[in-house]
Coordinates of C-alpha atoms in Angstrom, one line a residue:
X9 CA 22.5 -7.4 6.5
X10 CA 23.0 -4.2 5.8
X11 CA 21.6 -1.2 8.4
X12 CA 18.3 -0.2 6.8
X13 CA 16.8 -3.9 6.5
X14 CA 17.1 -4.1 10.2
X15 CA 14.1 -4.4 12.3
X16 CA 13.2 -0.1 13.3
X17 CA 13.0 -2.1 17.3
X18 CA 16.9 -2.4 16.2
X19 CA 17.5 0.7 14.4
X20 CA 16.4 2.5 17.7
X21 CA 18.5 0.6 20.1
X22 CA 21.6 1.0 18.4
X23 CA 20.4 5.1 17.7
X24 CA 20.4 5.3 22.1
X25 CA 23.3 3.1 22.3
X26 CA 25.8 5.8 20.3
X27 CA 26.2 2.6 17.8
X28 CA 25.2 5.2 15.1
X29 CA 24.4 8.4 14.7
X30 CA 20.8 10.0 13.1
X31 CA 23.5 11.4 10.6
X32 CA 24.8 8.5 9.6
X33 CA 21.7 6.7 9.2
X34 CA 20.5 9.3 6.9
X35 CA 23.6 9.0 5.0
X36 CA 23.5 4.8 4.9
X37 CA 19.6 5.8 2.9
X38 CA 21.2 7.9 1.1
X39 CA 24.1 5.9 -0.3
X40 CA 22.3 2.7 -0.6
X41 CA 19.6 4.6 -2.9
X42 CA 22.6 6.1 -4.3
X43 CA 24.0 3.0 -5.4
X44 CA 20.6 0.3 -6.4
X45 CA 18.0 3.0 -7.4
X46 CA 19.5 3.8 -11.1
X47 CA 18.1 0.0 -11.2
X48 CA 15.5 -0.4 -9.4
X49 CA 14.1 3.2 -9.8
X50 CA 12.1 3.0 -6.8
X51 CA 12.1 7.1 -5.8
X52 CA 10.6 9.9 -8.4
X53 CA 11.5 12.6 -6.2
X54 CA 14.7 12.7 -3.4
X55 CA 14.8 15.2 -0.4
X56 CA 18.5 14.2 0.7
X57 CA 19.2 18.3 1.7
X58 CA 16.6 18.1 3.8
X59 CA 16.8 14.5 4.8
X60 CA 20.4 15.3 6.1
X61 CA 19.3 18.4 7.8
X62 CA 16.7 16.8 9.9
X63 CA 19.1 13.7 11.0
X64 CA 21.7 17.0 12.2
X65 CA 18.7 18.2 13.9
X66 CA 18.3 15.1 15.5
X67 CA 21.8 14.4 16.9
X68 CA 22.1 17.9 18.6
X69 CA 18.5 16.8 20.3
X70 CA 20.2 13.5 21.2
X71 CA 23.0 15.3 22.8
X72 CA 21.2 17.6 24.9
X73 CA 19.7 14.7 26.1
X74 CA 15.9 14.4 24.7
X75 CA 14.1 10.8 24.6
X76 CA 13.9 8.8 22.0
X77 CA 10.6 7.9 20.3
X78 CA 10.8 4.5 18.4
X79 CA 10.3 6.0 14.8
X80 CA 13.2 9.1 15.5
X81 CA 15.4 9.4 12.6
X82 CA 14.5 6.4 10.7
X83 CA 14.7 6.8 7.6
X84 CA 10.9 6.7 5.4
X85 CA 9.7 6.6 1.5
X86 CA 6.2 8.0 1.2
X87 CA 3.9 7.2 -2.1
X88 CA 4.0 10.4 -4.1
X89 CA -0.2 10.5 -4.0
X90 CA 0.4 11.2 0.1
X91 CA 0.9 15.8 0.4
X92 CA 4.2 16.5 1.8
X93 CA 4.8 20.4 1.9
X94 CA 6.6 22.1 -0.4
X95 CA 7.7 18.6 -2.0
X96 CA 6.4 17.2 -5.2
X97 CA 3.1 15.2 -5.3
X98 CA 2.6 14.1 -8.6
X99 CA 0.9 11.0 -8.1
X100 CA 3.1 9.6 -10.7
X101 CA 1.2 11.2 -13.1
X102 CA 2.2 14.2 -16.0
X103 CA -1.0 15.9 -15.4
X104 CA 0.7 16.7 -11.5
X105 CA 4.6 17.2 -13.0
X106 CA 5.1 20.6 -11.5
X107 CA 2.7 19.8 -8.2
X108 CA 3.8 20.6 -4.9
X109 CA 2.0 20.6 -2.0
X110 CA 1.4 23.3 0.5
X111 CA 0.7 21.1 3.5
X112 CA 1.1 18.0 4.9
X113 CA -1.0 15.3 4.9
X114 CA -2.1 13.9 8.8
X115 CA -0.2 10.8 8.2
X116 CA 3.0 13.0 7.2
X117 CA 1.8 15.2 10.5
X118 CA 1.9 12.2 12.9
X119 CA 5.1 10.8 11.4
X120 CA 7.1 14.1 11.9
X121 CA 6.0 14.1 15.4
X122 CA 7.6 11.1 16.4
X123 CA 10.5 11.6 14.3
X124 CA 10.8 9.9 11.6
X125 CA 13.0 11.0 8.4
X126 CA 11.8 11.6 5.2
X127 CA 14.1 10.7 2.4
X128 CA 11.9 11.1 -0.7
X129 CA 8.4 9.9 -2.2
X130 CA 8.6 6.7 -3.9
X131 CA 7.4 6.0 -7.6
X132 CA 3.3 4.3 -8.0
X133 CA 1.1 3.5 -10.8
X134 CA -0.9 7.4 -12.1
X135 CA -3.2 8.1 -10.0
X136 CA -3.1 4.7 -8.1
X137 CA -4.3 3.1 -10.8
X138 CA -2.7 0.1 -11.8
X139 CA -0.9 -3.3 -10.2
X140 CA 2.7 -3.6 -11.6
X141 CA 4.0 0.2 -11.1
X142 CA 4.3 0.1 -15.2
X143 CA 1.6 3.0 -15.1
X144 CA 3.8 5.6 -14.0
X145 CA 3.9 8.4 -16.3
X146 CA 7.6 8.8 -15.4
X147 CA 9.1 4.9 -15.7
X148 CA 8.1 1.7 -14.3
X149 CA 9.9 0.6 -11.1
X150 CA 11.4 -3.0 -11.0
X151 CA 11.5 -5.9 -8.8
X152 CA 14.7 -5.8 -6.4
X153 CA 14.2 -9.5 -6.5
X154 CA 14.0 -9.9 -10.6
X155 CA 14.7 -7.0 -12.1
X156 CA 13.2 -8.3 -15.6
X157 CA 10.2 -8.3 -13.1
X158 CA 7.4 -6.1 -11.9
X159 CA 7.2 -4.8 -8.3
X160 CA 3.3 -5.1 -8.0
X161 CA 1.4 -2.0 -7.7
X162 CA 0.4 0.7 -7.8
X163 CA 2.6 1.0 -4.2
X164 CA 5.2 -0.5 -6.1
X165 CA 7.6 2.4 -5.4
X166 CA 7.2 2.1 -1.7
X167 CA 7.6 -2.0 -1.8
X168 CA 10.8 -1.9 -4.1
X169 CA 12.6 0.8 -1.7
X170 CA 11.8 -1.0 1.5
X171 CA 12.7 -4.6 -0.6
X172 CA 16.1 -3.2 -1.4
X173 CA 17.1 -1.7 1.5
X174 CA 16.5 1.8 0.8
X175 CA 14.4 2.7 3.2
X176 CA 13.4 1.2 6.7
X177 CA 9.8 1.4 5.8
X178 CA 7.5 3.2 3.5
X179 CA 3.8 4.2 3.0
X180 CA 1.4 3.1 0.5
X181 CA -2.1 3.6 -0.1
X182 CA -4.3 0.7 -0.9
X183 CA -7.6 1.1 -3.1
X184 CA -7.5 -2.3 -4.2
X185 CA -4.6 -4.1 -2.5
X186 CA -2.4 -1.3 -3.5
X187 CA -0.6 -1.9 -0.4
X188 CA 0.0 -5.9 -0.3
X189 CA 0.0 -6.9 -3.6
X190 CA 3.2 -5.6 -4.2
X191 CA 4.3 -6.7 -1.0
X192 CA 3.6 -10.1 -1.6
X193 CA 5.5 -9.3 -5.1
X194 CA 8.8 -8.1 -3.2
X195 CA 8.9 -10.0 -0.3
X196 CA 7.8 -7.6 2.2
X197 CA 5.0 -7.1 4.7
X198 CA 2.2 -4.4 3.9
X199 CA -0.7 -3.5 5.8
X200 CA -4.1 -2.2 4.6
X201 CA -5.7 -0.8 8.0
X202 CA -9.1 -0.8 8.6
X203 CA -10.9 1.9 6.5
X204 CA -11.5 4.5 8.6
X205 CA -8.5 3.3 10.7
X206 CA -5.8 5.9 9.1
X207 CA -6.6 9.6 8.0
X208 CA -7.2 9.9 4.4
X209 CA -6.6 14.2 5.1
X210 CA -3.9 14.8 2.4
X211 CA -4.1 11.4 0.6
X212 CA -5.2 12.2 -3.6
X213 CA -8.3 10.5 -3.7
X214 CA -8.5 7.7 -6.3
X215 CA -12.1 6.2 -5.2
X216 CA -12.9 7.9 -1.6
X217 CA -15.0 4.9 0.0
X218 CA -11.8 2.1 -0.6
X219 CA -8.6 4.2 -0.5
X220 CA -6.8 3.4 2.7
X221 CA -3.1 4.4 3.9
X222 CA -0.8 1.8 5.6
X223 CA 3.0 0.9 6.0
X224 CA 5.2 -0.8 3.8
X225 CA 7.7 -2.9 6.3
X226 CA 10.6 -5.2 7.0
X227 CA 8.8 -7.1 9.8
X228 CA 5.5 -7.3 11.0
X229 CA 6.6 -5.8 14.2
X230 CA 7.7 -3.1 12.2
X231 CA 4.4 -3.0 10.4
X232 CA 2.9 -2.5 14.1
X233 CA 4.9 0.2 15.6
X234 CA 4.2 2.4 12.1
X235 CA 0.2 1.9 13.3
X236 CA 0.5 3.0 16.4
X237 CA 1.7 6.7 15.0
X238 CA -0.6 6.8 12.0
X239 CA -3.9 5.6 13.7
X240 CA -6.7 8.0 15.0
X241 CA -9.2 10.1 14.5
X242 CA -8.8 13.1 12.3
X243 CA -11.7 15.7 12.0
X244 CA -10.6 16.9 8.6
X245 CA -11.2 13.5 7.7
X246 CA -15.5 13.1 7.5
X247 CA -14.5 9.5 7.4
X248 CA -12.2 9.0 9.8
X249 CA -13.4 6.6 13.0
X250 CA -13.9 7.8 16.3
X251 CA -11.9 4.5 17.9
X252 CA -9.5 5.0 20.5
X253 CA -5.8 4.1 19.4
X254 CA -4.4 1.3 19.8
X255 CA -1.0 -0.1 21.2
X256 CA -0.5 -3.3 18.6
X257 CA 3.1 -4.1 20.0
X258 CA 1.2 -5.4 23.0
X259 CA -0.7 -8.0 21.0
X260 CA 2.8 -9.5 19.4
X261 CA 2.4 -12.4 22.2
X262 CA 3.5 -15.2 19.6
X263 CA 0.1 -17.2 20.9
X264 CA -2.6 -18.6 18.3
X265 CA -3.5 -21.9 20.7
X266 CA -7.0 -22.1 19.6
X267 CA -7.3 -19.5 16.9
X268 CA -10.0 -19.8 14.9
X269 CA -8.9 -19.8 11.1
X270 CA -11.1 -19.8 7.9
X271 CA -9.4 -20.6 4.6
X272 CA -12.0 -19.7 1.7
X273 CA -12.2 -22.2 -1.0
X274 CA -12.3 -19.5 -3.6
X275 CA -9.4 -18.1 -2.8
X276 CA -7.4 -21.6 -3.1
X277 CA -9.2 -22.5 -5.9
X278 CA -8.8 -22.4 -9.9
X279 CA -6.8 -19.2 -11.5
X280 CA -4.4 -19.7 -8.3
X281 CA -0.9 -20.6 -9.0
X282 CA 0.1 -24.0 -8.0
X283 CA 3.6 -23.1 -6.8
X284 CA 1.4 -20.1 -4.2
X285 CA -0.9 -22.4 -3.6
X286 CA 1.6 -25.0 -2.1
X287 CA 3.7 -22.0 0.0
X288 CA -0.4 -21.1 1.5
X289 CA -0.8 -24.8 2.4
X290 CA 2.5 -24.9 4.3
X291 CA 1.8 -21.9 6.1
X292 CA -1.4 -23.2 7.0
X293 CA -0.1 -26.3 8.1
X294 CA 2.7 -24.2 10.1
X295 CA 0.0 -22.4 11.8
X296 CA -1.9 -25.6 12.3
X297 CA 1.3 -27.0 13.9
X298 CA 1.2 -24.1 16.2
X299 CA -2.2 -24.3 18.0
X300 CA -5.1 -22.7 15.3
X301 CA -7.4 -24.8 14.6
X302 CA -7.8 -24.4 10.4
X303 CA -11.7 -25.0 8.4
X304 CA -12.3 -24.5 4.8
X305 CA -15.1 -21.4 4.4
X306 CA -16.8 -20.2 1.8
X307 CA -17.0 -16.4 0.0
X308 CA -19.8 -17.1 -2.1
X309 CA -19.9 -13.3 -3.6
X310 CA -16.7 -13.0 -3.9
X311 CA -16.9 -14.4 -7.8
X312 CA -18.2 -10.9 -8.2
X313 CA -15.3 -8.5 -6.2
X314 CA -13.8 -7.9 -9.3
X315 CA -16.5 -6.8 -11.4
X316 CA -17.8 -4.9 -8.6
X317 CA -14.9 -2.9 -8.1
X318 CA -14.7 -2.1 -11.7
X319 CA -17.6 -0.3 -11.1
X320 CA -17.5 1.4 -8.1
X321 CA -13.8 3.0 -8.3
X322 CA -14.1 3.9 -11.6
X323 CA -17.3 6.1 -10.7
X324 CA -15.6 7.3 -7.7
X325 CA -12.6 8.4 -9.9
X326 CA -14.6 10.0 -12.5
X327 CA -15.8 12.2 -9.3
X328 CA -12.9 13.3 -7.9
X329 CA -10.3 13.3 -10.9
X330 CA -13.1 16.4 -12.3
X331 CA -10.7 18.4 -10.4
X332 CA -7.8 18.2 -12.7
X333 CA -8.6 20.6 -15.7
X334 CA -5.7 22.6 -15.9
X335 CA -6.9 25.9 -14.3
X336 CA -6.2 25.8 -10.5
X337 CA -2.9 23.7 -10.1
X338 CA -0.8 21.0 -12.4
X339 CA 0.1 21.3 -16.0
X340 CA -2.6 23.5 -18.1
X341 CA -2.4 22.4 -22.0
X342 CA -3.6 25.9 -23.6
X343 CA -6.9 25.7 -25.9
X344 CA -8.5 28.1 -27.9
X345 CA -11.4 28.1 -25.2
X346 CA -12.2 26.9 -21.7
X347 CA -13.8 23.5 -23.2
X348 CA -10.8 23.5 -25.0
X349 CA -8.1 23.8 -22.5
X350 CA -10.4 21.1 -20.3
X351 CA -9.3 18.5 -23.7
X352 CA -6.1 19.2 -24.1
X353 CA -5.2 19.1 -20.7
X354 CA -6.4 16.0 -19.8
X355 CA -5.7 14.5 -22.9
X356 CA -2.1 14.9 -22.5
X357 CA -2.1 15.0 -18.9
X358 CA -3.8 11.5 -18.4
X359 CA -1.8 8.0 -19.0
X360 CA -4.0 5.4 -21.1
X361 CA -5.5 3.7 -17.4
X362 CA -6.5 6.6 -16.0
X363 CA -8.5 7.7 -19.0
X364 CA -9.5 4.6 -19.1
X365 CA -11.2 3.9 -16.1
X366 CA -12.8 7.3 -15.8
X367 CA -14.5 7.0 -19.0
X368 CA -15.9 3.7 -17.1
X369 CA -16.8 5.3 -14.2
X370 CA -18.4 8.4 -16.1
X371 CA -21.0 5.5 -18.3
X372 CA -21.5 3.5 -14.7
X373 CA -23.1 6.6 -13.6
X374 CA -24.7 8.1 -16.4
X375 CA -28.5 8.6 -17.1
X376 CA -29.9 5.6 -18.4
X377 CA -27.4 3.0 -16.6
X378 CA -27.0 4.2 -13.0
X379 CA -29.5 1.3 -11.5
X380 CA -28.0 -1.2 -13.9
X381 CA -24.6 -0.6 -13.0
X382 CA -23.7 1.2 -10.6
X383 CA -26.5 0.7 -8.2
X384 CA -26.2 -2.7 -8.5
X385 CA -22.3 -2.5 -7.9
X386 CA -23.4 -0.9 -4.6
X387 CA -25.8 -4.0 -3.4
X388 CA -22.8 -6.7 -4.6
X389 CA -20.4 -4.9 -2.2
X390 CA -23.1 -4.8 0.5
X391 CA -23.6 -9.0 -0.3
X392 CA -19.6 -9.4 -0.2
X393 CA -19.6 -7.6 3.2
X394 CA -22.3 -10.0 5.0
X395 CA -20.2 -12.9 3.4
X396 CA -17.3 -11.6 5.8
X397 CA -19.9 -10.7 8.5
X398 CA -21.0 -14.5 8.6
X399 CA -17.3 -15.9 8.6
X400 CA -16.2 -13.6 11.3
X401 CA -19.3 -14.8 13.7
X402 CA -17.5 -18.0 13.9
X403 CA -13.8 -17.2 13.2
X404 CA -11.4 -15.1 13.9
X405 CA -9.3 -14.5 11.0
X406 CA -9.9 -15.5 7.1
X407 CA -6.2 -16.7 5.1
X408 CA -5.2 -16.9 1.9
X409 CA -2.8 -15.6 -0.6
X410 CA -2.5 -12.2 -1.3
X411 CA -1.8 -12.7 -5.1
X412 CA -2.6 -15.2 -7.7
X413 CA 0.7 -15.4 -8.8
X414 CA 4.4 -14.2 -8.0
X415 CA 5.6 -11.0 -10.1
X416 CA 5.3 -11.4 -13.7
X417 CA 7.6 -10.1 -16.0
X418 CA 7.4 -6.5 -16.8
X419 CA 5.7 -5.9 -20.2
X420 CA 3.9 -9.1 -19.7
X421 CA 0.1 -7.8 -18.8
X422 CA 0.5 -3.9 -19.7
X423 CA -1.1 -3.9 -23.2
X424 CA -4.2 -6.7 -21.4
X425 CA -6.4 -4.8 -18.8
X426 CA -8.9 -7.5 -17.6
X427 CA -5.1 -10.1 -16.8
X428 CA -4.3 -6.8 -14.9
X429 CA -7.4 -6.4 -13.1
X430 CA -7.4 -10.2 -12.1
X431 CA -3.9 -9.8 -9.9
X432 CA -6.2 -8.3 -7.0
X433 CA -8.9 -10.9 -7.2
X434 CA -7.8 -11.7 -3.6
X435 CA -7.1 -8.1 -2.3
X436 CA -10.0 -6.4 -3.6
X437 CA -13.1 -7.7 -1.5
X438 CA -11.3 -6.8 1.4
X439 CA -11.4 -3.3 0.3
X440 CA -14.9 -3.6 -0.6
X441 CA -15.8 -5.1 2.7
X442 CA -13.4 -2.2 5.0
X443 CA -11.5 -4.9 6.6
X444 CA -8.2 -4.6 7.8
X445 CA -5.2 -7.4 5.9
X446 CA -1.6 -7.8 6.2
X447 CA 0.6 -9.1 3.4
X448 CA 3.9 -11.4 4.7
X449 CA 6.3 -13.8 2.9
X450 CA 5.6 -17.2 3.5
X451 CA 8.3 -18.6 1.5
X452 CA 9.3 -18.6 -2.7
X453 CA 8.4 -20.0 -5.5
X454 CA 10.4 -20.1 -8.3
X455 CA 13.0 -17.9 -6.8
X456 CA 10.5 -15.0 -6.1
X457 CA 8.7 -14.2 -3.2
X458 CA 4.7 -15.2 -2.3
X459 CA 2.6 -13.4 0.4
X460 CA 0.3 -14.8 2.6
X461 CA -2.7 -12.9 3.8
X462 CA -4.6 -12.7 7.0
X463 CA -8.2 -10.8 6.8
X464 CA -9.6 -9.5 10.2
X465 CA -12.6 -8.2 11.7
X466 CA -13.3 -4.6 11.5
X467 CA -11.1 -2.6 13.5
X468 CA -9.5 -5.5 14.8
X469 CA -5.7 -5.4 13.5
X470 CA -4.5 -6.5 16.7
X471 CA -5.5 -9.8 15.8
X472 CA -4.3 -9.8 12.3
X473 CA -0.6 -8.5 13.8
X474 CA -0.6 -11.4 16.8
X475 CA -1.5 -14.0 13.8
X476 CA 1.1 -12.5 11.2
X477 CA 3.9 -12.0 14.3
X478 CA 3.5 -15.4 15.6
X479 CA 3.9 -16.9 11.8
X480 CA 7.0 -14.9 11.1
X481 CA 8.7 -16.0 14.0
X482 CA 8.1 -19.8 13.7
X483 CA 9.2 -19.3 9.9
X484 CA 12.3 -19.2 8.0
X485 CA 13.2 -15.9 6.3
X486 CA 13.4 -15.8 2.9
X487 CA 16.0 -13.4 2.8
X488 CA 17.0 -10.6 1.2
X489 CA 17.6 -9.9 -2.9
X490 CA 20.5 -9.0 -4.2
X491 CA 21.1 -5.7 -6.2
X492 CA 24.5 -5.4 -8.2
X493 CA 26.5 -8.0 -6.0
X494 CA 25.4 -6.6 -2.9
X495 CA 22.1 -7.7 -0.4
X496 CA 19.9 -5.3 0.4

């Protein structure tokens, strides 16, 4: 196993015990991205100068004597829709080419606090749009585990570094299930916090009420210590939640004796892959094995998530991509008059998605077709949430798989929207709802990883973490892929 696939827990012990230094650390990032990225094309944008400068930083603070928080030095991808100052944030999108940020976002903030390294911002789908990574305006990222393959998206970036072992852990953002789906794709955990949970300050909105940033991880301890330095409230952030923080490593007990678990039959049902749908029954019946006591439940709106969503982010995207014209940052297209130079800009600055769902969103909330549309987006979502509302009164957490299928083959969906949208038919009414979910392996199919999802009570990831944590270490690993002869 090579360094930056271990657990961060181990990264940090052998950082205090002089087994390695901050320097070399950096350096073991940099060579292994070095080495597998011309492949898997994971990164858009390296920061290795400063990367390396940072991890020097951090050795001479070592020496002098200064304690070691858990995340110090460890080396971290961040989705390039997340601001990092005076670094590109393009957002995977030509419309942002020549974007850099001039401050932080609160996540980066918090994560600079305790430490941890940036080496670079990973590739995603434009504007967060998309769920195989093939949306990038710059190149599509591939699966470490299948190159011929998709990652998953639109984190796909973030799930491909962590998958190959270029990184020790990344941040996504998840709209959709931005944030699992392609963890379940590359055989990684991901977790979509509570929304509200995380500080959206300095995250490029996509659609403001669903967007939500979480980690990208190795383990699901890893996945925990990563939300203890990202949660909390943020007053630049009008919808950031006023809940105290919380220490998740303390829930990690390994206990689910009596756990209540609701499996809904929609989400086991047709348009589920056989081979997933076999790895989600062993994992149930691991967790059955292990004390929870497991019921078939129902989601009886969730038949309309999809359709739902459609609507919703799309409007919300029409709202807040208005900003992109071509006058006050990004590329400007020149016209012959302001109207003009509004066309040409986004017409050559937008990919084919992103034009594609704001022209959605725009009809959803035009004159005429607000009530029919959007409105009544608005009372599905409201109808999806009770459905989770009446689950939770009696159980503690909901399970299924996170995808439909494993990665398909890159190329495969691209050129058929609605088979796109249909990857997060199991992500996306979490979203909708505000829930928190974690994404972890639960075995292969078909040599390629499947994720299994856990779906908690609002504000309740503890849960969600003692349920994934006790699963992972009562099951075997599936390993990790192998990138020109060598294992990540």
């Amino acid at each position: 196993m090579s360094l930056l696939s271990k657990s961060v827990h181990e990264i940090h012990n052998g950082l205090k015990k002089g087994e390695f230094s901050a320097r070399e650390l950096t350096q073991a990032s940099i060579d292994r991205i070095q080495a597998v990225d011309q492949e898997v094309q994971a990164f858009l944008h390296l920061d290795e100068e400063g990367a390396v400068q940072r991890a020097e930083e951090i050795d001479k603070q070592i020496a002098a004597g200064k304690q070691l928080s858990m995340l110090t030095a460890i080396p971290m991808g961040i989705k390039d829709n997340i601001c990092t100052k005076d670094l590109f944030t393009t957002c995977g999108s030509q419309i942002l080419a020549n974007y850099k940020a001039i401050y932080n976002a609160t996540v980066i903030e918090k994560l600079d606090k305790v430490g941890a390294n940036l080496i670079g911002k990973t590739n995603m789908d434009e504007f967060a749009m998309g769920s195989s990574t093939e949306n990038s305006s710059f190149f599509p990222t591939k699966n470490p585990w299948d190159l011929k393959r998709v990652p998953g998206g639109s984190s796909g970036g973030s799930a491909a570094a962590v998958a190959a072992g270029e990184v020790c852990f990344a941040l996504g953002s998840d709209t959709g299930g931005s944030i699992r789906q392609p963890a379940s794709f590359c055989g990684v955990v991901g977790l979509k916090p509570t929304y509200g949970r995380v500080s959206r300050f300095g995250l490029v909105a996509f659609a403001s009420s669903l967007d939500q940033i979480g980690p990208l991880t190795n383990t699901v301890d890893d996945a925990a210590v990563i939300l203890e330095a990202i949660q909390g409230y943020d007053d630049r952030d009008n919808t950031s939640a006023t809940i105290a923080p919380t220490s998740y490593r303390d829930s990690l007990t390994g206990d689910i004796k009596g756990l209540r678990v609701g499996v809904p039959k929609e989400m086991m049902g047709s348009g589920i892959d056989e081979t997933v749908r076999e790895q989600i029954k062993g994992a149930l019946t691991q967790l059955e094995k292990m004390g929870a006591v497991i019921d078939e439940v129902s989601l009886p709106h969730s038949q309309y998530a999809v359709a739902t969503y459609y609507l919703i982010a799309p409007a919300e995207a029409s709202s807040n991509l208005a900003r992109f014209d071509g006058v006050r940052y990004g590329v400007r297209r020149e016209g012959i008059d302001l109207i003009d130079l509004y066309h040409e800009t986004r017409s050559q600055g937008f990919g084919d998605e992103v034009k594609r769902r704001v022209m959605l969103g725009t009809y959803a909330l035009s004159s005429g077709y607000y009530d029919a549309y959007y409105r009544k987006a608005q009372q599905a979502r409201t109808l999806i949430s009770q459905d989770f509302e009446a689950i939770f009164a009696d159980y503690d957490v909901v399970i299924g798989p996170t995808a439909p299928t494993t990665a398909f083959a890159l190329g495969e969906q691209i050129d058929d929207p609605l088979t796109m949208y249909i990857n997060d038919v199991c992500t996306i009414p979490v979203n909708l709802a505000g829930l928190p979910a974690i994404s972890l392996p639960c075995g292969m199919a078909n040599g390629l990883p499947v994720g299994l999802q856990i779906i908690g009570k609002a504000f309740d990831e503890a849960t969600i973490l003692r349920v994934a944590h006790a699963y992972e270490q009562e099951s075997a690993s599936i390993g990790k892929p192998v990138i020109g002869g060598v294992s990540a």
